[in-house]
Every structure is written in C-alpha cells, then in structure tokens.
Coordinates of C-alpha atoms and ligand atoms in Angstrom, one line a residue:
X1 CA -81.0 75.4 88.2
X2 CA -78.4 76.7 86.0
X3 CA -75.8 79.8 86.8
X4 CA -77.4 81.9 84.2
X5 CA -80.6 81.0 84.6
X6 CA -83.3 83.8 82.7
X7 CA -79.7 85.4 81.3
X8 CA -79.4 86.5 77.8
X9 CA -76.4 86.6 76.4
X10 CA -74.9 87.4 73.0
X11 CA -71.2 85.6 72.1
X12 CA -69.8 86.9 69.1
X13 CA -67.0 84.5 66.7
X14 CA -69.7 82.0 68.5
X15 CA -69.5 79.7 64.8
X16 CA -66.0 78.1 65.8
X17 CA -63.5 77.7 68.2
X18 CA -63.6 79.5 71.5
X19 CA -67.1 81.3 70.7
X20 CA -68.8 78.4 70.0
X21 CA -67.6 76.6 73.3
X22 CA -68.8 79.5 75.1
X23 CA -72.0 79.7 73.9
X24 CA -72.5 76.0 74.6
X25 CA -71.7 76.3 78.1
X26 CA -73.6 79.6 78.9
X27 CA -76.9 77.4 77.2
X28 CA -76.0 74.2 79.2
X29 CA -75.8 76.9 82.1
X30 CA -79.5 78.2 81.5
X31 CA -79.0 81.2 79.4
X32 CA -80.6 82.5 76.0
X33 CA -77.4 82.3 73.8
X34 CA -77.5 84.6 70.9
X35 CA -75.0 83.4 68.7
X36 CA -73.4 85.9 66.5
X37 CA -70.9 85.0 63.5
X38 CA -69.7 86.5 59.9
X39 CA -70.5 83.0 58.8
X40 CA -74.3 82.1 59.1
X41 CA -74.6 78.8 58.3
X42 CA -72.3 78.4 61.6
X43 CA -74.1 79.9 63.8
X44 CA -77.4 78.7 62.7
X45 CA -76.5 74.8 63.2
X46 CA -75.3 75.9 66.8
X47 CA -78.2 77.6 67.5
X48 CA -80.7 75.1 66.0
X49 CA -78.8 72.4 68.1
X50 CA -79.2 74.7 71.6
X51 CA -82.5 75.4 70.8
X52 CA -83.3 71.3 70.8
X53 CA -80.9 70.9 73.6
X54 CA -81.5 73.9 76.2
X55 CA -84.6 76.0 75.1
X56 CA -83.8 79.6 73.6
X57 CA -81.1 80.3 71.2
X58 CA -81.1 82.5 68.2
X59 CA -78.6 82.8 65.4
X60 CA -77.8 86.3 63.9
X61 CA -75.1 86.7 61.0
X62 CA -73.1 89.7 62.0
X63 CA -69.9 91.4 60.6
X64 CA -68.6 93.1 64.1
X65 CA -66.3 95.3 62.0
X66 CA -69.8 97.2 60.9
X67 CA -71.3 99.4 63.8
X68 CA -74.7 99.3 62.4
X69 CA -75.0 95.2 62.4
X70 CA -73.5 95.7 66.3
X71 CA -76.2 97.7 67.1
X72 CA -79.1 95.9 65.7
X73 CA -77.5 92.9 67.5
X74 CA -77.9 94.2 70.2
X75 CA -80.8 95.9 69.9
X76 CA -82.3 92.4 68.6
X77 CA -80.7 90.2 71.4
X78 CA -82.9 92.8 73.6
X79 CA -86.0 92.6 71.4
X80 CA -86.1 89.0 70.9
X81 CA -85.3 88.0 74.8
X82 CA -86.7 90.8 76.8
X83 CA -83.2 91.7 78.1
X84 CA -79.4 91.5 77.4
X85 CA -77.2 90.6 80.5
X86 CA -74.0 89.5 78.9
X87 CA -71.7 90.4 75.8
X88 CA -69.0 88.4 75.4
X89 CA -66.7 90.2 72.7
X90 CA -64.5 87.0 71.1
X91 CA -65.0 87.4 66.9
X92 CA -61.4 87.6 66.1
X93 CA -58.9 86.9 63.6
X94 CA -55.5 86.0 63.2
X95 CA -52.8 87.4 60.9
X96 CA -50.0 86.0 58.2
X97 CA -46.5 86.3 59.4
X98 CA -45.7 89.3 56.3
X99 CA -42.3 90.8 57.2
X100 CA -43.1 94.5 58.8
X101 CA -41.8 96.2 55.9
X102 CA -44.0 94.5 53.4
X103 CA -47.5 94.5 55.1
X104 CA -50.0 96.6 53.7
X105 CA -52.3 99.3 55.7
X106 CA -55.5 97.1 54.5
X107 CA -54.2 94.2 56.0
X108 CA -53.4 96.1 59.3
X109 CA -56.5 98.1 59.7
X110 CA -58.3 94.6 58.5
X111 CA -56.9 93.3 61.7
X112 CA -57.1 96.2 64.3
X113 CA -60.9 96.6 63.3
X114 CA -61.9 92.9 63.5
X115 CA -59.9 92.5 66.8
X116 CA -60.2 95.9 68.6
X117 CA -62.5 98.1 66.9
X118 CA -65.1 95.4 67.1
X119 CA -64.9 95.5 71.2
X120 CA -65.3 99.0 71.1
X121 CA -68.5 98.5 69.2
X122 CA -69.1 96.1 71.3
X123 CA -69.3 98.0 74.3
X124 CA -71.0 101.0 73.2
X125 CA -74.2 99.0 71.9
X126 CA -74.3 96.9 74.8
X127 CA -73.5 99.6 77.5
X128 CA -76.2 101.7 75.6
X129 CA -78.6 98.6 76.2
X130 CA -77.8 97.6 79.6
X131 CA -77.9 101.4 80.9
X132 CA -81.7 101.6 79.3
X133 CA -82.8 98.6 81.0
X134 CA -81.3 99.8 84.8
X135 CA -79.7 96.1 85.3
X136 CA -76.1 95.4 85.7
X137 CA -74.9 94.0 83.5
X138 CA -71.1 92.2 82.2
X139 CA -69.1 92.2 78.6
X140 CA -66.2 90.2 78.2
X141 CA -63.5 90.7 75.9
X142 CA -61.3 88.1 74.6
X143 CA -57.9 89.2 74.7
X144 CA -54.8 86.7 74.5
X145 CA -51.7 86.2 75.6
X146 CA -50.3 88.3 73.2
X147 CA -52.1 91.2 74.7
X148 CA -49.3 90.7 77.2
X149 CA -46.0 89.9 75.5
X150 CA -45.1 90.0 71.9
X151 CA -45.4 87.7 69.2
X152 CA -42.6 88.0 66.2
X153 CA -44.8 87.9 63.0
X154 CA -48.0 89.6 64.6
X155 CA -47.8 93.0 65.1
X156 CA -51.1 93.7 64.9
X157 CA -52.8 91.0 66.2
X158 CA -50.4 91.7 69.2
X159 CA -51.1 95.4 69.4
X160 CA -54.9 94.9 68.9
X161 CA -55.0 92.3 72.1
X162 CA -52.8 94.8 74.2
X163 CA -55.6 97.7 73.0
X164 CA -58.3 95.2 74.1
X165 CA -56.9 95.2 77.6
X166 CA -56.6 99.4 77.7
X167 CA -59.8 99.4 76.3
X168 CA -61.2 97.1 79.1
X169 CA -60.0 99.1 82.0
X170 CA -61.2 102.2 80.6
X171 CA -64.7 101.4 80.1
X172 CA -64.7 99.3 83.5
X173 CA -64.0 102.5 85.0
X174 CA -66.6 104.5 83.0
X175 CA -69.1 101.8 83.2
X176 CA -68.4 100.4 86.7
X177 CA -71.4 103.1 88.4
X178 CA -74.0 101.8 86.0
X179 CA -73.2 98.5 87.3
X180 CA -71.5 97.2 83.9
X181 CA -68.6 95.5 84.7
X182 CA -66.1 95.3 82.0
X183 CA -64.0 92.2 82.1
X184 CA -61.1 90.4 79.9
X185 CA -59.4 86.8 79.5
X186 CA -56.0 85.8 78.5
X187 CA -55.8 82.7 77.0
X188 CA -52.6 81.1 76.2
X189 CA -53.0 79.5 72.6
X190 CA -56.1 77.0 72.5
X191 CA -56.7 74.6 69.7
X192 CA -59.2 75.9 67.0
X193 CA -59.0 76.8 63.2
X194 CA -57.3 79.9 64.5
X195 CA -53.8 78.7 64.8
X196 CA -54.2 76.2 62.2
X197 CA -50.2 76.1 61.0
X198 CA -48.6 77.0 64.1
X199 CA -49.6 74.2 66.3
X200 CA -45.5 72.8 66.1
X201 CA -44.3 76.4 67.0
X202 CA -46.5 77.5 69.9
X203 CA -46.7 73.9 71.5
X204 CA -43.7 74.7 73.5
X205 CA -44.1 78.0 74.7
X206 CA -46.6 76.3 77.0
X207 CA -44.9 74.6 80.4
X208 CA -47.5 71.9 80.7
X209 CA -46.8 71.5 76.8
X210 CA -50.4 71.1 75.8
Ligands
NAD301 N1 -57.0 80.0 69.6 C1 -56.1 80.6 70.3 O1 -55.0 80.2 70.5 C2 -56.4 82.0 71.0 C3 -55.6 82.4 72.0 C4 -55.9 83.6 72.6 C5 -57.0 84.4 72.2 N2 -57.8 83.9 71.2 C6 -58.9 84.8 70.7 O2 -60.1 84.1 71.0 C7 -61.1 84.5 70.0 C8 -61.7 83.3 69.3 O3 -60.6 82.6 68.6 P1 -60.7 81.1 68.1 O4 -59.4 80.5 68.4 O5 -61.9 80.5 68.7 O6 -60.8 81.4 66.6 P2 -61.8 80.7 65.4 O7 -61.1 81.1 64.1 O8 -62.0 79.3 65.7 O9 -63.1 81.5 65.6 C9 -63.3 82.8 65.4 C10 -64.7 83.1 64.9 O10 -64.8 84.5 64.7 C11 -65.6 84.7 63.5 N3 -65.3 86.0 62.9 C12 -64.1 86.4 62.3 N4 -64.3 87.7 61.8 C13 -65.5 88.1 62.1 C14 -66.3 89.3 61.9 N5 -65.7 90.3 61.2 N6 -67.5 89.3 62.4 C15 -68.1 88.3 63.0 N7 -67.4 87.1 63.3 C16 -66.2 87.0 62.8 C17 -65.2 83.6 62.6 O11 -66.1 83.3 61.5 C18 -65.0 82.4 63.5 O12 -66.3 81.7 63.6 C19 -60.4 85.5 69.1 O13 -60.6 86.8 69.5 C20 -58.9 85.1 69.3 O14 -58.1 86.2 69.0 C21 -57.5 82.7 70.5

C-alpha cells in the first residue's frame, strides 16, 4: 500500500531537478504521475521508466506559460486517469544577474509568467477540474526561499516567488469550501541545473553548509 494509492497527480518542470524527484516519489508512493515539461524528450524517458517501474505514468509536453496547453493538461490528466487529485505547480526558471537598470521588460515578464503566471494557470484549470468531479483535492506551488527574503541579482525571480506565496493564500481561502487546499514549499537552494553557476555563492548562506 502506497500513500497515494489510486491518486493522479500531474507535476509540472517534472523533466529535471526538483519536478522530476517529485514525480518519482509520488509513483514509488502509488500514484498515476502525469509528468508535464517544456522539454519532451525529458519527460517521456521519466515516464516510460515509471511506467516499467510503478504502473501508470504519462508524459505530456507542456509550455505552462500558455493557458490553453494548462488546460488540456489538465483536462487530459482527467481524461486519461479518470480523476485528477493533485497539482503540484514547480516548472520554473531562473534569471541572469542583469544590473536593474539594464534588464529588459521581455526578460522580466519572461520570468514573472514562467514563475507566477504559470501557478495561476495552474490553479484555475485544476480548481475547475477538481470542483467538477466533487473530490477534494490539493495543488502545490513551489515557491523558494526567495519568496521570503531578497536575493541581489533576481528581482524577478524574487518578486514572482513572493507572488507565489500571495497567490497561495488567496486561493486557499477561495478554494478551501470546495475542499481544495492550496499549499506552498520553501526550499532553500537544492542542487539541480537550476543554480548551475552559483553553487560557490549560495553554499554558505546555508547553516548546515550543504
Ligand atoms: N534549485 C533550487 O535551489 C530551488 C530553490 C527553491 C525553489 N526552486 C524552485 O523549484 C522549481 C524546480 O526547480 P529545479 O531546481 O528543479 O529546476 P530545474 O531547472 O532542474 O527544472 C525545472 C524544469 O522546469 C521546466 N520548465 C521551464 N520552463 C517551463 C515552461 N515554460 N513550461 C514547462 N516546463 C518548464 C524545465 O524544462 C525543467 O525541466 C522551480 O520552480 C524553482 O524556482 C528551486
């Protein structure tokens, strides 16, 4: 017996990193992982390996800055596994340290919609499937630590994560009746392709120094 045993959940930014840990545990926990990524041929190695591993896994190539593809995720997550119990909003990116005065809008709004635009997309489409099918139902959003202190060099990443967390307690408070309940994490900074270059710099801003 598994803890998400006949769950269906979808993990988005599930090709690398963080994502792709998360969808291996929720499989190795039970669940139907739909595994969502910009980058196909990431996702469809994961899920071909859960599939031979745990059972159910699909792979869907998704750019979670484009409401249409959030919706027919999941719309398909719902269609494909008769349900949709869990969306765990993680596709993010990070952002070149460009002094304030020199970044360009397309760069900002590149990183407000990948990191905080998506989770609003996120939860519409999955609150809009979760209401229809009168189950509770939970999305988690990936914040970071820097959606609770600054970071010099990242404004927006910085003020997308701090959005993600406004944005969380919002809709738990809109969604908490229907039964949705509306989570985020935190992390500190975790070792994947996304801090690739910093590594030296944020090493010690962590007390246990790893
Ligand atoms: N690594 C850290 O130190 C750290 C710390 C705190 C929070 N986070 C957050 O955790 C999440 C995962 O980060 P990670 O470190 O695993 O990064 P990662 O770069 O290893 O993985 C991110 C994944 O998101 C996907 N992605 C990017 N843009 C996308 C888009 N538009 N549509 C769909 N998929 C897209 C990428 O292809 C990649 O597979 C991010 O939201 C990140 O901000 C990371």
């Amino acid at each position: 017996m598994g803890r998400f045993d006949n769950r269906v959940v979808i993990v988005t930014g599930a090709g690398s990193g963080i994502g792709s840990a998360t969808a291996r545990m929720f499989a190795q926990e039970g669940a139907a992982v739909v595994a969502a990524d910009i980058r196909a041929e990431t996702v469809q190695s994961l899920a071909a390996e859960l599939q031979r591993e745990y059972g159910r896994a699909l792979a869907v190539t998704v750019d979670v800055t484009d409401e249409d593809a959030v919706r027919a995720l999941t719309d398909r997550a719902a269609a494909e596994f008769g349900r949709l119990d869990i969306l765990v909003n993680n596709a993010g990116i990070g952002e070149q340290p460009v002094p304030i005065e020199e970044r360009s809008a397309a760069d900002w709004n590149r990183v407000i919609n990948t990191n905080l635009t998506s989770a609003f997309y996120g939860i519409k489409h999955a609150a809009r499937v979760m209401k229809s099918q009168k189950r509770p139902g939970v999305i988690v959003n990936v914040s970071s630590i820097l959606g609770l202190v600054g970071f010099n060099g990242a404004p927006a990443y910085t003020a997308a994560k701090h959005g993600m967390l406004g944005l969380t307690k919002a809709a738990a408070l809109e969604l908490a009746p229907a039964g949705i309940r509306v989570v985020a994490i935190s992390p500190a900074f975790i070792k994947t392709p996304l801090i690739t270059g910093y590594e030296e710099a944020v090493l010690p801003l962590h007390p246990l120094g790893r």
